[in-house]
Amino acid sequence: MLAYIAVSKYGDGLPLHRQEAIFLRDHVDVDRGIMARWMGKLGFELEILADYTFSQIKRGERIFADETTLPTIVPGSRAAKTAYLWAYARDDRPFGGNGPPMVAYRFEVVAPAIASRGNRGILQIDGYTAYNRVARHERGNDGALLAGCWAHSRRRFYELHANDSSKVATMTIERMGVLWSIEEKVRGQTPDVRVAARQETSAAVVADLYKLWQDTLPRISGKSKLAEAIRYALSRREAFEHFLHDERIEIDSNIVERAIRPQAIVRKNSLFAGNAGGGRTWATLSTLIQTAKMNEVDPLAWLSQTLERIAAGWPAGDIDALMPWNFKK
């Protein structure tokens, strides 16, 4: 029952007040406040597994990062303040790795809180400037190499293309399509194959795109949506071009985008986290449930088995066997 409530809320976006009403239809009176305390207890017991997931992500050569706001009630007040749910994902399969995919969410009241600080690998992100504080600078090797997400740039042009309001936007979308078609062919291939394809074809496409944007910008209104989209791409050119030379970098950060989207749905249905403790519980349970989904594991079956094992005294030294990617019925 605990696993069912947790998966329904954090996996399927069904808030506790709706679950309360569903139970009542079956003449089962389970107060939402009691369920909230149950979830808090689960979050406490499972935090060690969520922390282990995050530690495995930080060991990866490349981390995908994204964030979403999470309104949180201020203690002693009915007012809500803005906190953040940061998502960090790892998936090495596109460049030939065989490790399991996973995601970890971290709840932070103060933004920005970049939990990958100290990482010297690749941090693949959207255009949020908060990540700049962990960037690798020219004079030193400390910090992460920030790689851009072409999908975020594409969206800015796509709206103009869909409205048939800009020939430049349409040309941009068509040329970007070539980049994704190349990636589809080389995904999962050896590093040499990936880099060779990008250098032989993608590099020229990228160069043409930047020439198109540079030639167009002086001729259009600086306040237009097209100018805004072009400036976004031009200001992030270095981050966008990293994928041409490094086979570990993806063209986009869709792996973490897909992981953050369910949290936006849960947030919309729940409206807010009850308090900071509720935010941490949210992050912990969502980490494990979403990681199970990424590994094509039934989160209800995995969580039920894991809770039974913990209750039976599962040894803390054998955490890896409890993880969703090692689940066996």
Coordinates of C-alpha atoms in Angstrom, one line a residue:
M1 CA 0.0 0.0 0.0
L2 CA 2.9 2.4 0.8
A3 CA 4.5 1.6 -2.6
Y4 CA 1.2 2.1 -4.4
I5 CA 0.6 5.6 -2.8
A6 CA 4.2 6.7 -3.5
V7 CA 4.1 5.6 -7.2
S8 CA 0.7 7.1 -7.7
K9 CA 1.8 10.5 -6.4
Y10 CA 5.4 10.8 -7.6
G11 CA 5.2 8.5 -10.6
D12 CA 1.7 9.1 -11.9
G13 CA 1.0 12.6 -10.7
L14 CA -1.9 11.7 -8.5
P15 CA -1.9 14.0 -5.4
L16 CA -2.8 12.7 -2.0
H17 CA -6.1 14.5 -1.8
R18 CA -7.2 12.7 -5.0
Q19 CA -6.0 9.4 -3.6
E20 CA -8.0 10.1 -0.5
A21 CA -11.2 10.5 -2.5
I22 CA -10.5 7.3 -4.5
F23 CA -10.0 5.3 -1.3
L24 CA -13.3 6.7 0.1
R25 CA -15.1 5.3 -3.0
D26 CA -14.1 1.9 -1.7
H27 CA -15.2 2.8 1.8
V28 CA -11.6 3.1 3.0
D29 CA -10.9 6.2 5.1
V30 CA -7.2 7.2 4.8
D31 CA -6.6 10.8 5.7
R32 CA -4.2 12.7 3.3
G33 CA -2.3 14.0 6.3
I34 CA -1.6 10.4 7.4
M35 CA -0.5 9.5 3.9
A36 CA 1.8 12.6 3.9
R37 CA 3.5 11.3 7.1
W38 CA 3.9 7.9 5.5
M39 CA 5.6 9.4 2.5
G40 CA 7.9 11.4 4.8
K41 CA 8.9 8.2 6.5
L42 CA 9.5 6.5 3.1
G43 CA 11.7 9.4 2.1
F44 CA 13.7 9.1 5.2
E45 CA 14.2 5.3 4.8
L46 CA 15.0 5.5 1.1
E47 CA 17.2 8.6 1.1
I48 CA 20.3 6.4 1.2
L49 CA 19.3 4.9 -2.1
A50 CA 18.7 8.3 -3.7
D51 CA 22.1 9.5 -2.5
Y52 CA 23.7 6.4 -3.9
T53 CA 22.0 7.1 -7.3
F54 CA 23.4 10.6 -7.2
S55 CA 26.9 9.4 -6.4
Q56 CA 26.8 7.1 -9.4
I57 CA 25.7 9.9 -11.6
K58 CA 28.6 12.1 -10.5
R59 CA 31.0 9.4 -11.4
G60 CA 30.0 9.6 -15.1
E61 CA 31.9 11.3 -17.8
R62 CA 28.9 13.3 -18.8
I63 CA 25.9 14.6 -16.7
F64 CA 22.7 16.1 -18.1
A65 CA 21.2 18.8 -15.9
D66 CA 17.9 20.6 -15.8
E67 CA 15.7 22.3 -13.3
T68 CA 12.1 23.3 -12.5
T69 CA 10.6 25.5 -9.8
L70 CA 8.7 23.9 -6.9
P71 CA 6.5 26.2 -4.8
T72 CA 7.0 25.4 -1.1
I73 CA 5.0 26.5 1.9
V74 CA 6.8 28.7 4.4
P75 CA 6.8 27.3 7.9
G76 CA 4.2 29.0 10.1
S77 CA 2.6 30.7 7.1
R78 CA 0.2 29.9 4.3
A79 CA 2.4 31.7 1.8
A80 CA 4.5 29.8 -0.7
K81 CA 8.0 30.6 -1.8
T82 CA 9.9 29.4 -4.8
A83 CA 12.2 26.5 -4.4
Y84 CA 13.9 24.4 -7.1
L85 CA 14.0 20.8 -8.1
W86 CA 17.3 20.1 -9.9
A87 CA 17.5 17.0 -12.1
Y88 CA 20.8 15.3 -12.9
A89 CA 20.8 12.4 -15.4
R90 CA 23.3 9.9 -16.7
D91 CA 23.0 7.8 -19.8
D92 CA 26.1 6.5 -21.5
R93 CA 24.4 4.2 -24.0
P94 CA 24.5 6.7 -26.9
F95 CA 28.3 6.7 -27.1
G96 CA 28.7 3.0 -26.5
G97 CA 28.6 2.8 -22.7
N98 CA 26.9 -0.1 -21.0
G99 CA 26.0 1.5 -17.6
P100 CA 22.3 1.8 -16.6
P101 CA 20.5 5.1 -17.2
M102 CA 19.5 7.0 -14.0
V103 CA 18.3 10.4 -12.7
A104 CA 18.6 12.1 -9.4
Y105 CA 16.6 15.0 -8.2
R106 CA 17.8 17.4 -5.6
F107 CA 15.5 19.8 -3.7
E108 CA 17.0 23.2 -2.8
V109 CA 15.2 26.2 -1.3
V110 CA 17.9 28.6 -2.4
A111 CA 18.7 28.9 -6.1
P112 CA 20.9 28.2 -7.8
A113 CA 22.4 25.2 -6.1
I114 CA 24.5 23.3 -8.6
A115 CA 25.1 20.0 -7.0
S116 CA 27.7 18.9 -9.6
R117 CA 30.2 21.5 -8.3
G118 CA 33.7 20.0 -8.4
N119 CA 32.8 17.8 -11.4
R120 CA 35.5 18.0 -14.1
G121 CA 33.6 16.1 -16.7
I122 CA 30.9 17.2 -19.1
L123 CA 27.8 19.0 -17.9
Q124 CA 25.2 19.1 -20.7
I125 CA 22.6 21.9 -20.0
D126 CA 20.1 24.3 -21.4
G127 CA 20.9 28.0 -21.5
Y128 CA 20.3 28.8 -17.8
T129 CA 23.2 31.0 -16.7
A130 CA 23.2 29.6 -13.2
Y131 CA 25.4 26.7 -14.5
N132 CA 28.1 29.1 -15.4
R133 CA 29.4 29.0 -11.8
V134 CA 30.6 25.5 -12.4
A135 CA 32.1 26.1 -15.8
R136 CA 35.6 25.2 -16.8
H137 CA 37.5 28.5 -17.4
E138 CA 40.2 29.1 -19.9
R139 CA 43.0 29.6 -17.3
G140 CA 42.3 26.4 -15.4
N141 CA 41.0 22.8 -15.8
D142 CA 38.8 22.9 -12.6
G143 CA 35.1 22.8 -13.3
A144 CA 32.8 21.2 -15.8
L145 CA 32.9 21.5 -19.6
L146 CA 29.5 23.1 -20.4
A147 CA 27.9 21.6 -23.5
G148 CA 24.8 23.2 -25.0
C149 CA 21.5 21.7 -26.0
W150 CA 20.6 22.3 -29.7
A151 CA 17.0 21.4 -29.0
H152 CA 16.6 24.5 -26.8
S153 CA 17.8 26.7 -29.7
R154 CA 15.6 24.9 -32.2
R155 CA 12.4 25.6 -30.2
R156 CA 13.0 29.3 -30.6
F157 CA 13.1 29.1 -34.3
Y158 CA 10.4 26.4 -34.6
E159 CA 7.5 28.7 -33.4
L160 CA 8.4 31.2 -36.2
H161 CA 8.7 28.4 -38.7
A162 CA 5.3 26.9 -37.7
N163 CA 3.6 30.3 -38.1
D164 CA 5.2 30.7 -41.5
S165 CA 6.5 34.1 -40.4
S166 CA 10.2 33.8 -41.2
K167 CA 12.0 32.2 -44.1
V168 CA 15.2 32.3 -42.1
A169 CA 13.6 30.3 -39.3
T170 CA 12.4 27.7 -41.8
M171 CA 15.8 27.4 -43.3
T172 CA 17.2 27.0 -39.8
I173 CA 14.8 24.2 -38.9
E174 CA 15.5 22.4 -42.2
R175 CA 19.3 22.6 -41.7
M176 CA 19.0 21.5 -38.0
G177 CA 17.0 18.5 -39.2
V178 CA 20.1 17.3 -41.0
L179 CA 22.1 17.4 -37.7
W180 CA 19.5 15.2 -35.9
S181 CA 19.4 12.7 -38.8
I182 CA 23.1 12.3 -38.6
E183 CA 22.9 11.7 -34.9
E184 CA 20.3 9.0 -35.4
K185 CA 22.6 7.1 -37.6
V186 CA 25.7 7.2 -35.3
R187 CA 24.0 6.9 -31.9
G188 CA 25.5 3.9 -30.1
Q189 CA 28.4 3.6 -32.5
T190 CA 32.1 3.7 -31.6
P191 CA 33.6 7.1 -30.7
D192 CA 35.6 7.2 -33.9
V193 CA 32.5 6.7 -36.0
R194 CA 30.6 9.4 -34.2
V195 CA 33.3 12.1 -34.4
A196 CA 34.0 11.2 -38.0
A197 CA 30.4 11.7 -39.1
R198 CA 30.1 14.9 -37.2
Q199 CA 33.4 16.3 -38.7
E200 CA 32.5 15.2 -42.3
T201 CA 28.9 16.5 -42.4
S202 CA 27.7 18.2 -39.2
A203 CA 30.5 20.7 -38.9
A204 CA 29.7 22.2 -42.3
V205 CA 26.0 22.4 -41.4
V206 CA 26.8 24.2 -38.2
A207 CA 29.1 26.6 -40.0
D208 CA 26.4 27.4 -42.5
L209 CA 23.9 28.0 -39.7
Y210 CA 26.1 30.5 -37.9
K211 CA 26.9 32.3 -41.2
L212 CA 23.1 32.5 -41.9
W213 CA 22.5 33.9 -38.4
Q214 CA 25.3 36.4 -38.5
D215 CA 24.3 37.7 -41.9
T216 CA 20.6 38.0 -40.9
L217 CA 20.9 39.7 -37.5
P218 CA 22.0 43.2 -38.7
R219 CA 19.2 43.3 -41.2
I220 CA 16.3 42.7 -38.8
S221 CA 14.7 44.4 -35.9
G222 CA 16.6 43.8 -32.7
K223 CA 13.4 43.4 -30.8
S224 CA 11.9 40.7 -33.0
K225 CA 11.5 37.1 -32.0
L226 CA 13.9 36.0 -34.7
A227 CA 16.6 38.3 -33.4
E228 CA 16.1 36.9 -30.0
A229 CA 16.5 33.4 -31.2
I230 CA 19.6 34.3 -33.2
R231 CA 21.2 36.0 -30.3
Y232 CA 20.5 33.0 -28.1
A233 CA 22.4 30.8 -30.6
L234 CA 25.3 33.2 -31.3
S235 CA 26.0 33.8 -27.6
R236 CA 26.3 30.1 -26.9
R237 CA 28.3 29.1 -30.0
E238 CA 31.2 27.5 -28.1
A239 CA 28.9 25.4 -26.0
F240 CA 26.9 24.3 -29.0
E241 CA 30.0 23.3 -31.0
H242 CA 31.5 21.1 -28.4
F243 CA 29.6 18.0 -29.7
L244 CA 31.4 18.3 -33.0
H245 CA 34.7 17.3 -31.4
D246 CA 33.7 15.1 -28.4
E247 CA 31.9 11.8 -29.0
R248 CA 30.5 11.8 -25.5
I249 CA 28.5 14.9 -26.0
E250 CA 24.9 14.6 -27.3
I251 CA 23.3 17.1 -29.7
D252 CA 20.6 17.8 -27.1
S253 CA 19.8 17.2 -23.4
N254 CA 16.5 15.4 -24.0
I255 CA 17.5 12.6 -21.7
V256 CA 17.0 14.9 -18.7
E257 CA 14.2 16.9 -20.4
R258 CA 12.2 13.6 -20.4
A259 CA 13.1 13.1 -16.7
I260 CA 12.0 16.6 -15.6
R261 CA 8.7 16.7 -17.5
P262 CA 7.0 14.2 -15.2
Q263 CA 7.9 16.4 -12.2
A264 CA 6.2 19.4 -13.9
I265 CA 3.0 17.3 -14.2
V266 CA 3.2 16.2 -10.5
R267 CA 3.8 19.8 -9.5
K268 CA 0.8 21.0 -11.5
N269 CA -1.5 18.5 -9.9
S270 CA -0.1 18.9 -6.4
L271 CA 0.3 22.7 -6.6
F272 CA 3.1 22.8 -4.0
A273 CA 5.3 20.9 -1.6
G274 CA 4.1 21.1 1.9
N275 CA 7.4 22.2 3.3
A276 CA 11.2 21.7 2.8
G277 CA 10.9 18.2 4.2
G278 CA 8.2 17.5 1.7
G279 CA 10.4 18.8 -1.0
R280 CA 13.2 16.4 0.0
T281 CA 10.8 13.5 0.1
W282 CA 9.6 14.5 -3.3
A283 CA 13.1 14.5 -4.7
T284 CA 14.0 11.2 -3.0
L285 CA 11.0 9.2 -4.1
S286 CA 11.0 10.7 -7.6
T287 CA 14.7 9.8 -8.1
L288 CA 14.0 6.1 -7.5
I289 CA 10.7 5.9 -9.3
Q290 CA 11.9 7.7 -12.4
T291 CA 15.1 5.7 -12.5
A292 CA 13.1 2.5 -12.4
K293 CA 11.1 3.8 -15.4
M294 CA 14.3 4.7 -17.3
N295 CA 15.4 1.1 -16.8
E296 CA 12.0 -0.2 -18.0
V297 CA 11.3 -1.6 -14.5
D298 CA 7.8 -1.5 -13.0
P299 CA 8.3 1.0 -10.2
L300 CA 5.5 -0.5 -8.1
A301 CA 7.0 -4.0 -8.2
W302 CA 10.5 -2.6 -7.5
L303 CA 9.4 -0.4 -4.6
S304 CA 7.3 -3.1 -3.0
Q305 CA 10.2 -5.6 -3.0
T306 CA 12.7 -3.0 -1.8
L307 CA 10.5 -1.9 1.2
E308 CA 10.0 -5.6 2.1
R309 CA 13.8 -6.1 2.0
I310 CA 14.5 -3.0 4.1
A311 CA 11.9 -4.0 6.7
A312 CA 13.6 -7.5 6.8
G313 CA 17.0 -5.9 7.7
W314 CA 18.7 -5.7 4.3
P315 CA 22.5 -4.9 4.9
A316 CA 23.5 -1.3 4.3
G317 CA 26.7 -2.5 2.7
D318 CA 24.8 -4.1 -0.2
I319 CA 22.9 -1.1 -1.5
D320 CA 23.7 -1.7 -5.2
A321 CA 21.6 -4.9 -5.2
L322 CA 18.6 -2.8 -4.2
M323 CA 18.9 -0.4 -7.0
P324 CA 16.2 -0.4 -9.8
W325 CA 18.7 -1.3 -12.5
N326 CA 19.4 -4.6 -10.6
F327 CA 15.8 -5.5 -10.0
K328 CA 14.7 -9.1 -10.5
K329 CA 11.3 -10.3 -9.6

